[in-house]
PDB file of C-alpha atoms in Angstrom:
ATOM      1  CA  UNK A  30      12.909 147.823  11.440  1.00  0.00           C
ATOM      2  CA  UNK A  31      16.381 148.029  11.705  1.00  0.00           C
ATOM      3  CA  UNK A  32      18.607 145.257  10.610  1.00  0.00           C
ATOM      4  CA  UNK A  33      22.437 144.573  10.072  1.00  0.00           C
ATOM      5  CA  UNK A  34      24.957 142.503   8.403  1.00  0.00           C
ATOM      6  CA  UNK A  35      28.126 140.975   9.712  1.00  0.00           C
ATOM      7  CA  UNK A  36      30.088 142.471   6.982  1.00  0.00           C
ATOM      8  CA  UNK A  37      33.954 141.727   6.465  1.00  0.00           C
ATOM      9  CA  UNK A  38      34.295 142.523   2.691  1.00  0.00           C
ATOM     10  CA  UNK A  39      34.176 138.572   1.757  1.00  0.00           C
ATOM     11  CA  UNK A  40      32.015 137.084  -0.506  1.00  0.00           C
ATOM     12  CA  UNK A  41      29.261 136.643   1.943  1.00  0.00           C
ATOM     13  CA  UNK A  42      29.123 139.549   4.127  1.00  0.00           C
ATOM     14  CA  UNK A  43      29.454 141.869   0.549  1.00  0.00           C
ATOM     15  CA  UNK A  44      26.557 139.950  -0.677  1.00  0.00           C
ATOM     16  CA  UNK A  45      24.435 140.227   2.387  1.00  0.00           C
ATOM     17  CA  UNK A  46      24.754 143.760   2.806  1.00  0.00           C
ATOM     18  CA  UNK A  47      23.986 144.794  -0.642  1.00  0.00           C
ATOM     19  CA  UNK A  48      21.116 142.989  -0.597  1.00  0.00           C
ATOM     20  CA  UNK A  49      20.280 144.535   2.569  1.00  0.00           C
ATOM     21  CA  UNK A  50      21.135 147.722   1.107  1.00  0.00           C
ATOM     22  CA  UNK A  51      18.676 147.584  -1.516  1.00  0.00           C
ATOM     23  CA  UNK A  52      16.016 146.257   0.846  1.00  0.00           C
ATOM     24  CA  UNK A  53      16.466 148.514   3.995  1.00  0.00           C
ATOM     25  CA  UNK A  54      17.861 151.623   2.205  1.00  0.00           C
ATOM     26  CA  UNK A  55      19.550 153.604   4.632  1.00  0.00           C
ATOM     27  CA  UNK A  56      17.977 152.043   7.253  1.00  0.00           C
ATOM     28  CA  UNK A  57      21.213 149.671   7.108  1.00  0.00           C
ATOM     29  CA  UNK A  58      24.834 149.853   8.678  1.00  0.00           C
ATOM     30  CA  UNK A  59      27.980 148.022   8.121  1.00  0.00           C
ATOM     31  CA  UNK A  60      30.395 147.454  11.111  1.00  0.00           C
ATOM     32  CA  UNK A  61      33.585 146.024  11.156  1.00  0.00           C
ATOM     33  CA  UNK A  62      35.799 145.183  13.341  1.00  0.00           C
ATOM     34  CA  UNK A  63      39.704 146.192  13.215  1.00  0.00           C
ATOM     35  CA  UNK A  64      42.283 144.502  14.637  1.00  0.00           C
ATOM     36  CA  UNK A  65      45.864 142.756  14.200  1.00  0.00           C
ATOM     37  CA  UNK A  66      44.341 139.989  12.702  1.00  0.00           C
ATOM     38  CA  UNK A  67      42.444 141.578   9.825  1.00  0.00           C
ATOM     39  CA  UNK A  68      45.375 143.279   7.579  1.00  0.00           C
ATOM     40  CA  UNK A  69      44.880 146.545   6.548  1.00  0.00           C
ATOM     41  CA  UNK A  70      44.176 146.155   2.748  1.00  0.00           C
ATOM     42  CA  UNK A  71      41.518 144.160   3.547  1.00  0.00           C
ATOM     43  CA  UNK A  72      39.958 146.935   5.841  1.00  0.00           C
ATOM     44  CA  UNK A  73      40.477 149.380   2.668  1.00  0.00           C
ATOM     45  CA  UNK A  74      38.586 147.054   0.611  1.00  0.00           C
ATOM     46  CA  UNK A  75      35.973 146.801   2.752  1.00  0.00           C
ATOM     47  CA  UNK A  76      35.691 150.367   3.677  1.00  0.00           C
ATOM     48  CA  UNK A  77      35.654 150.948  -0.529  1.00  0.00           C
ATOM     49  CA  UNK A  78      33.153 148.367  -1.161  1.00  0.00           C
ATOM     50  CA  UNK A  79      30.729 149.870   1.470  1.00  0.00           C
ATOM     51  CA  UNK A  80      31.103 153.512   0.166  1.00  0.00           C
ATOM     52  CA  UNK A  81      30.671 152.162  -3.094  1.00  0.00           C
ATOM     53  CA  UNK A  82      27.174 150.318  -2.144  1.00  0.00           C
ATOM     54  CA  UNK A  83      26.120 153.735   0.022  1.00  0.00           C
ATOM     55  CA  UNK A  84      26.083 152.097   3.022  1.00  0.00           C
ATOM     56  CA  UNK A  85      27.129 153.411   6.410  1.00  0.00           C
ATOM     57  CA  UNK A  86      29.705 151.858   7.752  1.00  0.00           C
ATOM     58  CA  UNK A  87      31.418 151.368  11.471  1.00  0.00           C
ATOM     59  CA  UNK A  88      34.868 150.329  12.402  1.00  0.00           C
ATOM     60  CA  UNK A  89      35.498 149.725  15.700  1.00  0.00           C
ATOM     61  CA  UNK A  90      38.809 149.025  17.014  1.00  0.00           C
ATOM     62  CA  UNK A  91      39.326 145.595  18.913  1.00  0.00           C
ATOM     63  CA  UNK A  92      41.973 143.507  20.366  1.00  0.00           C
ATOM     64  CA  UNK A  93      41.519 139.847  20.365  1.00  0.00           C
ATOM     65  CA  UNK A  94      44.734 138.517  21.736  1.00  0.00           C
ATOM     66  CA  UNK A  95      43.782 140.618  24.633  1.00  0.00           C
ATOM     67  CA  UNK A  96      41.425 138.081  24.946  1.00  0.00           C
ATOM     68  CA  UNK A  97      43.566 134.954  27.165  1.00  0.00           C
ATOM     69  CA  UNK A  98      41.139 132.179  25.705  1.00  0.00           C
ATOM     70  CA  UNK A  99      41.736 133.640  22.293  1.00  0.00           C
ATOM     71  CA  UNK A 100      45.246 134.495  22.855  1.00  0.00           C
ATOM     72  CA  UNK A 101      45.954 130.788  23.763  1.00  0.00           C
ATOM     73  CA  UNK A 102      44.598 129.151  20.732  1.00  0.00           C
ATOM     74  CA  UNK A 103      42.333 126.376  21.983  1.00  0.00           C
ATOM     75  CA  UNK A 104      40.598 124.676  19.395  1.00  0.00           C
ATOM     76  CA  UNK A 105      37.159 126.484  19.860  1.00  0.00           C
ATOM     77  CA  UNK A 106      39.397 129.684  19.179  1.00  0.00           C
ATOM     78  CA  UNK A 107      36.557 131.196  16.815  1.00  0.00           C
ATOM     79  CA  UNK A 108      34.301 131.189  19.384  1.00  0.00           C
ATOM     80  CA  UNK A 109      35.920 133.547  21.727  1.00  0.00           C
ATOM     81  CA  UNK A 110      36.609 135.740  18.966  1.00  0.00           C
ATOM     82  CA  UNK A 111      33.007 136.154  17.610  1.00  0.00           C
ATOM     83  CA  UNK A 112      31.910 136.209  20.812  1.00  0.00           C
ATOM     84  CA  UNK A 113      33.861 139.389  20.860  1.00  0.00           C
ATOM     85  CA  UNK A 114      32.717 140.510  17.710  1.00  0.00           C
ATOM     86  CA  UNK A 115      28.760 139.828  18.489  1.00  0.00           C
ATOM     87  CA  UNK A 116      29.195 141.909  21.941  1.00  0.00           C
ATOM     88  CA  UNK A 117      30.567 144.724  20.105  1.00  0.00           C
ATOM     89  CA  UNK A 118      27.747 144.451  17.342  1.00  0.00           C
ATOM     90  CA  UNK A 119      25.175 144.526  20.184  1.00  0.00           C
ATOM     91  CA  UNK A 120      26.628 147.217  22.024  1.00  0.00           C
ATOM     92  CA  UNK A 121      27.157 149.396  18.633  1.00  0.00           C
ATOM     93  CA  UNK A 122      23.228 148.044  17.488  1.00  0.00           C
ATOM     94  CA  UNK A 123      21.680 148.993  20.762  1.00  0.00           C
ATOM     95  CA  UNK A 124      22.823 152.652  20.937  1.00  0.00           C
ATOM     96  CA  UNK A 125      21.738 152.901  16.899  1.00  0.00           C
ATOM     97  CA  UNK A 126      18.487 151.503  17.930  1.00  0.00           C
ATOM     98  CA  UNK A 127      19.378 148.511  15.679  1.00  0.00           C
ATOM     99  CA  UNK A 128      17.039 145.740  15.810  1.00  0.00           C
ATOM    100  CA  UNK A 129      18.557 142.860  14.408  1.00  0.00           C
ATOM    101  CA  UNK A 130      22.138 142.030  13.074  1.00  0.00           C
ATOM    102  CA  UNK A 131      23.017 139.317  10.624  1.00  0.00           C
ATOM    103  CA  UNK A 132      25.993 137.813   9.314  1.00  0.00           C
ATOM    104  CA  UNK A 133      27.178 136.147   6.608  1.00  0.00           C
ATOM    105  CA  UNK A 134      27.401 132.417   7.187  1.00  0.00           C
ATOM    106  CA  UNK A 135      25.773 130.318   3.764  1.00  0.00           C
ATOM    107  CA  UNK A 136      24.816 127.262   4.115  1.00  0.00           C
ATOM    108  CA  UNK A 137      27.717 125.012   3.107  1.00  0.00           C
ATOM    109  CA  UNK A 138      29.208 126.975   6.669  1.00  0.00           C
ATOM    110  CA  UNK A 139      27.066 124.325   8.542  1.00  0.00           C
ATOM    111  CA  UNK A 140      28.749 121.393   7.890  1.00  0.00           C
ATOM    112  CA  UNK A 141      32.236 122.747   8.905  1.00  0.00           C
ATOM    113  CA  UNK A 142      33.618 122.850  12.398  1.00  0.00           C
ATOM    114  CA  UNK A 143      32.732 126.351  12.968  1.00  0.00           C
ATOM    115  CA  UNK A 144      33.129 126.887  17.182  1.00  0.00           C
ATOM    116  CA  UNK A 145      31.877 130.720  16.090  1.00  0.00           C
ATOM    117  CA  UNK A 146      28.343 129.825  15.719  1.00  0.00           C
ATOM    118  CA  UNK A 147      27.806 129.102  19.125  1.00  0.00           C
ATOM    119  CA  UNK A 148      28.470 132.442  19.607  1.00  0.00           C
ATOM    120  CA  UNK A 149      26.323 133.677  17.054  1.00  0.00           C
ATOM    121  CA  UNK A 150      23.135 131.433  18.905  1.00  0.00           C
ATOM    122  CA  UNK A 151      23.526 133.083  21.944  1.00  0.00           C
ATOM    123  CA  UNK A 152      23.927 136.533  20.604  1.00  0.00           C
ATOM    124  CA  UNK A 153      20.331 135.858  18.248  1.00  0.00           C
ATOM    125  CA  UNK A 154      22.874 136.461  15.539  1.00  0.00           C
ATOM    126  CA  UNK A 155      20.566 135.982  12.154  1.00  0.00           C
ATOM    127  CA  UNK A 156      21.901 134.079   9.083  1.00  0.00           C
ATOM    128  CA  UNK A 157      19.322 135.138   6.064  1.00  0.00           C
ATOM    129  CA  UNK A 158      21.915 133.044   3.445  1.00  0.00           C
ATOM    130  CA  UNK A 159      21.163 129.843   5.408  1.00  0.00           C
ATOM    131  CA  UNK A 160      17.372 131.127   5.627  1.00  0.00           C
ATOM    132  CA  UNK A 161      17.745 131.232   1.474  1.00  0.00           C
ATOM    133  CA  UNK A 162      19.072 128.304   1.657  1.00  0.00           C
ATOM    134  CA  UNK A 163      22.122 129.703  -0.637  1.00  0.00           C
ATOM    135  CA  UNK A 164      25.243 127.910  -0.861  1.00  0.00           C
ATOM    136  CA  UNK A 165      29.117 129.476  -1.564  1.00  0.00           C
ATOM    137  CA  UNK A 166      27.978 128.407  -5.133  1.00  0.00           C
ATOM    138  CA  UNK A 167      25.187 130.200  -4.854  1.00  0.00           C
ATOM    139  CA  UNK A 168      26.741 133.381  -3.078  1.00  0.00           C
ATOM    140  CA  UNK A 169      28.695 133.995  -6.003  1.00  0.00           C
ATOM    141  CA  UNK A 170      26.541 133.116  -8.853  1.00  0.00           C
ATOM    142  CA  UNK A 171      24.274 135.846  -7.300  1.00  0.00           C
ATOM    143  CA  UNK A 172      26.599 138.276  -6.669  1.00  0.00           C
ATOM    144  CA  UNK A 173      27.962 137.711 -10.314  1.00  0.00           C
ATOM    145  CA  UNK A 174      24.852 138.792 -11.537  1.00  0.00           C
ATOM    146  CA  UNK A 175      24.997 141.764  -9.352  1.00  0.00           C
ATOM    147  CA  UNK A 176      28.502 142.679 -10.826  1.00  0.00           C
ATOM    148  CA  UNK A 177      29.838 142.711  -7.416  1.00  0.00           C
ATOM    149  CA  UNK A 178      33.411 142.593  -7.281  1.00  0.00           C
ATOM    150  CA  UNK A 179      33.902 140.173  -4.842  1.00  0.00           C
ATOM    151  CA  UNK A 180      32.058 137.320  -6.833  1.00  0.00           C
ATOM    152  CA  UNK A 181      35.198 135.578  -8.015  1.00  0.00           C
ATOM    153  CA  UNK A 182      37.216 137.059  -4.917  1.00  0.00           C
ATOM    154  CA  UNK A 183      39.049 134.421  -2.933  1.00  0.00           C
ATOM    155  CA  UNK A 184      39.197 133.146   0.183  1.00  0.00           C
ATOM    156  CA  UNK A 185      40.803 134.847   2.991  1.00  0.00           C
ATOM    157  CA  UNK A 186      41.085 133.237   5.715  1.00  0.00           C
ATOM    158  CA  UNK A 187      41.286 134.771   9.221  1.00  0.00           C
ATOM    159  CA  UNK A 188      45.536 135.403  10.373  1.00  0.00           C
ATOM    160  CA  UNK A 189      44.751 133.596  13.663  1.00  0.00           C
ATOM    161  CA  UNK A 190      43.637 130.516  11.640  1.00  0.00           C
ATOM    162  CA  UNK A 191      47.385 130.358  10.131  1.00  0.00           C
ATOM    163  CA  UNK A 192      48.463 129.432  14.040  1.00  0.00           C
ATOM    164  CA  UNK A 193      48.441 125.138  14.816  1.00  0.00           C
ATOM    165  CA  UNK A 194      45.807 125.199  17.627  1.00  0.00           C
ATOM    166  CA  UNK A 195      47.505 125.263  21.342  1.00  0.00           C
ATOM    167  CA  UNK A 196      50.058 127.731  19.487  1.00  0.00           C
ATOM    168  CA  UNK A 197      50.198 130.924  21.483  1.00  0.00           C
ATOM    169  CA  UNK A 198      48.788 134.241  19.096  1.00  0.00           C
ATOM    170  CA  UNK A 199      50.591 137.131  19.812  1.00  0.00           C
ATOM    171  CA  UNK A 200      50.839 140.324  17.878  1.00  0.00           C
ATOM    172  CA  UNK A 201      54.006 140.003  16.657  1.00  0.00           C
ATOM    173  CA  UNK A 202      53.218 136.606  15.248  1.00  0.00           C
ATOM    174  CA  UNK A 203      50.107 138.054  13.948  1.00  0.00           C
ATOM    175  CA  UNK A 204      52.438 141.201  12.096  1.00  0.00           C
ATOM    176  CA  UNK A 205      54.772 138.050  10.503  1.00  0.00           C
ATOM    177  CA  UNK A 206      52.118 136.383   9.102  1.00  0.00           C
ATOM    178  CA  UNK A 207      51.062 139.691   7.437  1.00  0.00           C
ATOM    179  CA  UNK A 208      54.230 140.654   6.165  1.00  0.00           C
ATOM    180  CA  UNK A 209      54.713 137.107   4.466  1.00  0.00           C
ATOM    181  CA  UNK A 210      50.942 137.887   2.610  1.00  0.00           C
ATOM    182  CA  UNK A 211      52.786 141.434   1.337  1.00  0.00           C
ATOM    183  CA  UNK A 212      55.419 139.133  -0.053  1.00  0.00           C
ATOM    184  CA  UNK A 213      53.025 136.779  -1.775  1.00  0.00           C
ATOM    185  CA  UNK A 214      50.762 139.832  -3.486  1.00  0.00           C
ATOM    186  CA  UNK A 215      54.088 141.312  -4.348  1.00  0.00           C
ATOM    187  CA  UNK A 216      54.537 137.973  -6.030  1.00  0.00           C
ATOM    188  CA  UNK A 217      57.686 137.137  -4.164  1.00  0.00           C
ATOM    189  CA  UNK A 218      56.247 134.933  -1.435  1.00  0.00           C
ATOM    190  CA  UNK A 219      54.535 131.221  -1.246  1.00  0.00           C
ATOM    191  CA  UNK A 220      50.718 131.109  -0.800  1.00  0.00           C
ATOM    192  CA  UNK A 221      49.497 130.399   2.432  1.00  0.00           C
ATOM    193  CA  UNK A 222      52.276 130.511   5.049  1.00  0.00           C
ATOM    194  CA  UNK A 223      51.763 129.029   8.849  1.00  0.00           C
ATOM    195  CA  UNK A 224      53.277 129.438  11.645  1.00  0.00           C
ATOM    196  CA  UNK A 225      54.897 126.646  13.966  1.00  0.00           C
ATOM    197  CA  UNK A 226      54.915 128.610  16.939  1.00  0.00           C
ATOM    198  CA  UNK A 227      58.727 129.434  16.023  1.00  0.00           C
ATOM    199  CA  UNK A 228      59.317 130.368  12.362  1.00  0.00           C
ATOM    200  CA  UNK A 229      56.825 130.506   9.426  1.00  0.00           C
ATOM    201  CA  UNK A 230      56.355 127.314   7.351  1.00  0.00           C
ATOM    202  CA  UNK A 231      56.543 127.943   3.822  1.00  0.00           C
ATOM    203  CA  UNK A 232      55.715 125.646   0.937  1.00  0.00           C
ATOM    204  CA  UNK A 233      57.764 125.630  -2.140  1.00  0.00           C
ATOM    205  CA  UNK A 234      57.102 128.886  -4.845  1.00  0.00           C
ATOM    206  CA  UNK A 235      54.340 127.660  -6.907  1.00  0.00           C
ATOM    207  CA  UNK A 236      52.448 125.752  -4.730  1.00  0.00           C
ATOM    208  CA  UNK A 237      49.216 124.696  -4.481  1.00  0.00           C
ATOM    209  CA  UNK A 238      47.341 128.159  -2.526  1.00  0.00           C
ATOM    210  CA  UNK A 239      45.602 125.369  -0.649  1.00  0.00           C
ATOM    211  CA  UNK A 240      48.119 123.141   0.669  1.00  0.00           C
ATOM    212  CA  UNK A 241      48.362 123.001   4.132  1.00  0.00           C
ATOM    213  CA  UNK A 242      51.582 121.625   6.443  1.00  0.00           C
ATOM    214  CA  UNK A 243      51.463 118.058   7.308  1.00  0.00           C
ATOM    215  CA  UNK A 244      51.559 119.047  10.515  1.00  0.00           C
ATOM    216  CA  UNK A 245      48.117 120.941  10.809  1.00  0.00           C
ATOM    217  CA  UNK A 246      46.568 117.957   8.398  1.00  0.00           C
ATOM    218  CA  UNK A 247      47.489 115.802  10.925  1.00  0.00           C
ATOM    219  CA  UNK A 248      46.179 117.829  13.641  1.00  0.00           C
ATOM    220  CA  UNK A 249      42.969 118.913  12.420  1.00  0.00           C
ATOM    221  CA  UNK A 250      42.161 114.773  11.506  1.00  0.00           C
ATOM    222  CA  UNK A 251      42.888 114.145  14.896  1.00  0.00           C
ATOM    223  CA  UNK A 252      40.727 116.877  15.999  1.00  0.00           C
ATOM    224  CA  UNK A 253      37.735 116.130  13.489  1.00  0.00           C
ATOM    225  CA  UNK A 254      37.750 112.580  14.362  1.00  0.00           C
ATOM    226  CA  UNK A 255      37.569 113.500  18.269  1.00  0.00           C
ATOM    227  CA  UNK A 256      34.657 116.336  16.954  1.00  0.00           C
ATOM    228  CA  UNK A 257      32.727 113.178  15.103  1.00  0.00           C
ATOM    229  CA  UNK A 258      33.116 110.784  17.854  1.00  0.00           C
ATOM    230  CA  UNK A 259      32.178 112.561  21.105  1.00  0.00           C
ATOM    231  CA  UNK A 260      29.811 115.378  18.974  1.00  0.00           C
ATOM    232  CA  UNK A 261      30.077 119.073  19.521  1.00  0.00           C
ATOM    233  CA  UNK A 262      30.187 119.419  23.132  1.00  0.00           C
ATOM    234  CA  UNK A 263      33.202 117.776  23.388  1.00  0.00           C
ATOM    235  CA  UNK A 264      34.953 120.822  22.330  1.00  0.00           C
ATOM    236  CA  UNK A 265      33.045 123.235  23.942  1.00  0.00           C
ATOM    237  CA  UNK A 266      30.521 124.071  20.837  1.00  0.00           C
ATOM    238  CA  UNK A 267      27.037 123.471  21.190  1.00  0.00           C
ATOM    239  CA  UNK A 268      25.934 123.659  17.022  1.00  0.00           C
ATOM    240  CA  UNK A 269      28.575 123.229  15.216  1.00  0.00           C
ATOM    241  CA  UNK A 270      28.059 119.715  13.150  1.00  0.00           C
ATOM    242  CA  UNK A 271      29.800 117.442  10.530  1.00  0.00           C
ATOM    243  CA  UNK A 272      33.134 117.639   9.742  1.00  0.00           C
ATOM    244  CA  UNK A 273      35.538 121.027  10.214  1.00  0.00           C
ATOM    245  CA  UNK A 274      37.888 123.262   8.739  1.00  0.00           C
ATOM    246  CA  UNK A 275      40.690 124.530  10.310  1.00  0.00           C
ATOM    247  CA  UNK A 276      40.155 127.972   7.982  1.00  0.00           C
ATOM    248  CA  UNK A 277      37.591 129.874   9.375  1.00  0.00           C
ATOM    249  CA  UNK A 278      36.276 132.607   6.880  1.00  0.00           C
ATOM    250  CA  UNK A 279      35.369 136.240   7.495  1.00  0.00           C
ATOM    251  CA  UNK A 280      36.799 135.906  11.406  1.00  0.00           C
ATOM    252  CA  UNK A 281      36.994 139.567  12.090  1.00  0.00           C
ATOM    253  CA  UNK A 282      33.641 140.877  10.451  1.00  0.00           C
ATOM    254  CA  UNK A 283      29.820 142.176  11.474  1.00  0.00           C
ATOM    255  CA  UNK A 284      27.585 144.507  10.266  1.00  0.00           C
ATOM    256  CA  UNK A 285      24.672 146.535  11.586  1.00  0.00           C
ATOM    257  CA  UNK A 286      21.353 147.474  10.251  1.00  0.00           C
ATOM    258  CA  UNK A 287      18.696 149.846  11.228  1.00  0.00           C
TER     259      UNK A 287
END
């Protein structure tokens, strides 16, 4: 039977599909999706990673901010995006005479405010890390033991998620963001820039890679607290549960499997 993996060349997805690999043989495909929100040295790594396993491996070109409930940044953002992504994945799966396609959502991914697995539900996306029962922790303690480079890799969160929600995406906003993440590998930027809708915001050099403006903290409480109090429907999400995130991981990502 075929099978796939939503693969993005994160932790997760790298872990899934070598697994897969090693289950399925060639009977599994990689497919990612390329855009102006995934930045092209993350594409390279992914394409490199997947050549390194032996895996086949798609890339199909997308545009989300094509996309006017994506482009406008609603708080269920995610969802129109992996909606997206799950369409092409089916399309792609269907003429490969793929049978099933899986992602790589673990199950700390559950508790978050993730609008994306909504999408993933009515797409009969599979999630075989929550099936394990495997955690982040567990994710990388595995692939460790694999020797998979991306054990100890960090996060990286989607571009779009760099946006306050209700701030327009457009490419060019997309392209700044990028260009401030070449100034931070170069070692020249500030971790983890955001945008305001009008310039970036930049924390002061050094700081912490996690900090986030005041502005989206503020924002995203007012937004979880809404989430806990009227449950996930009232933002248009029917699984999502617990508290959210306003990072979503591995945004732009699937993978295929025969």
């Amino acid at each position: 039977i075929a099978r796939g993996d939503a693969y993005s060349g994160g932790v997760d997805s790298t872990f899934v599909l070598r697994v897969a690999r090693e289950e399925l043989g060639d009977r599994v495909v990689g497919l990612t999706t390329s855009s102006a929100s995934l930045p092209a040295h993350e594409l390279e790594e992914a394409r490199a990673m997947a050549r390194d396993m032996g895996v086949r491996h798609l890339v199909v070109s997308t545009d989300e901010v094509a996309i006017d409930d994506y482009a406008r940044n609603p708080a269920n953002r995610c969802y129109f995006c992996k909606s997206n992504l799950y369409a092409i994945c089916r399309e792609q799966g269907d003429a490969a005479g793929i049978a099933t396609i899986l992602d790589g959502v673990n199950l700390d991914d559950l508790g978050d405010f993730r609008p994306g697995l909504a999408a993933a539900s009515e797409r009969g996306i599979r999630h075989p890390l929550v099936e394990a029962e495997m955690t982040k922790a567990d994710v990388r303690a595995a692939s460790a033991a694999l020797l998979l480079p991306t054990a100890d890799k960090p996060a990286q969160p989607c571009l779009a998620s760099r946006f306050p929600y209700g701030t327009a995406i457009t490419h060019e906003r997309l392209h700044r963001v990028v260009r401030e993440r070449h100034r931070v590998r170069a070692g020249v930027g500030v971790p983890r820039c955001h945008h305001d809708g009008a310039r970036s915001l930049r924390g002061a050099p050094g700081a912490d890679a996690d900090a986030q403006p005041r502005e989206l903290h503020h924002e995203h409480e007012l937004l979880r607290r809404r989430h806990l109090r009227q449950g996930p429907g009232a933002l248009g999400d029917r699984t999502c549960v617990g508290e959210g995130k306003i990072v979503e991981a591995d945004q732009n990502v699937a993978a295929l499997a025969p």
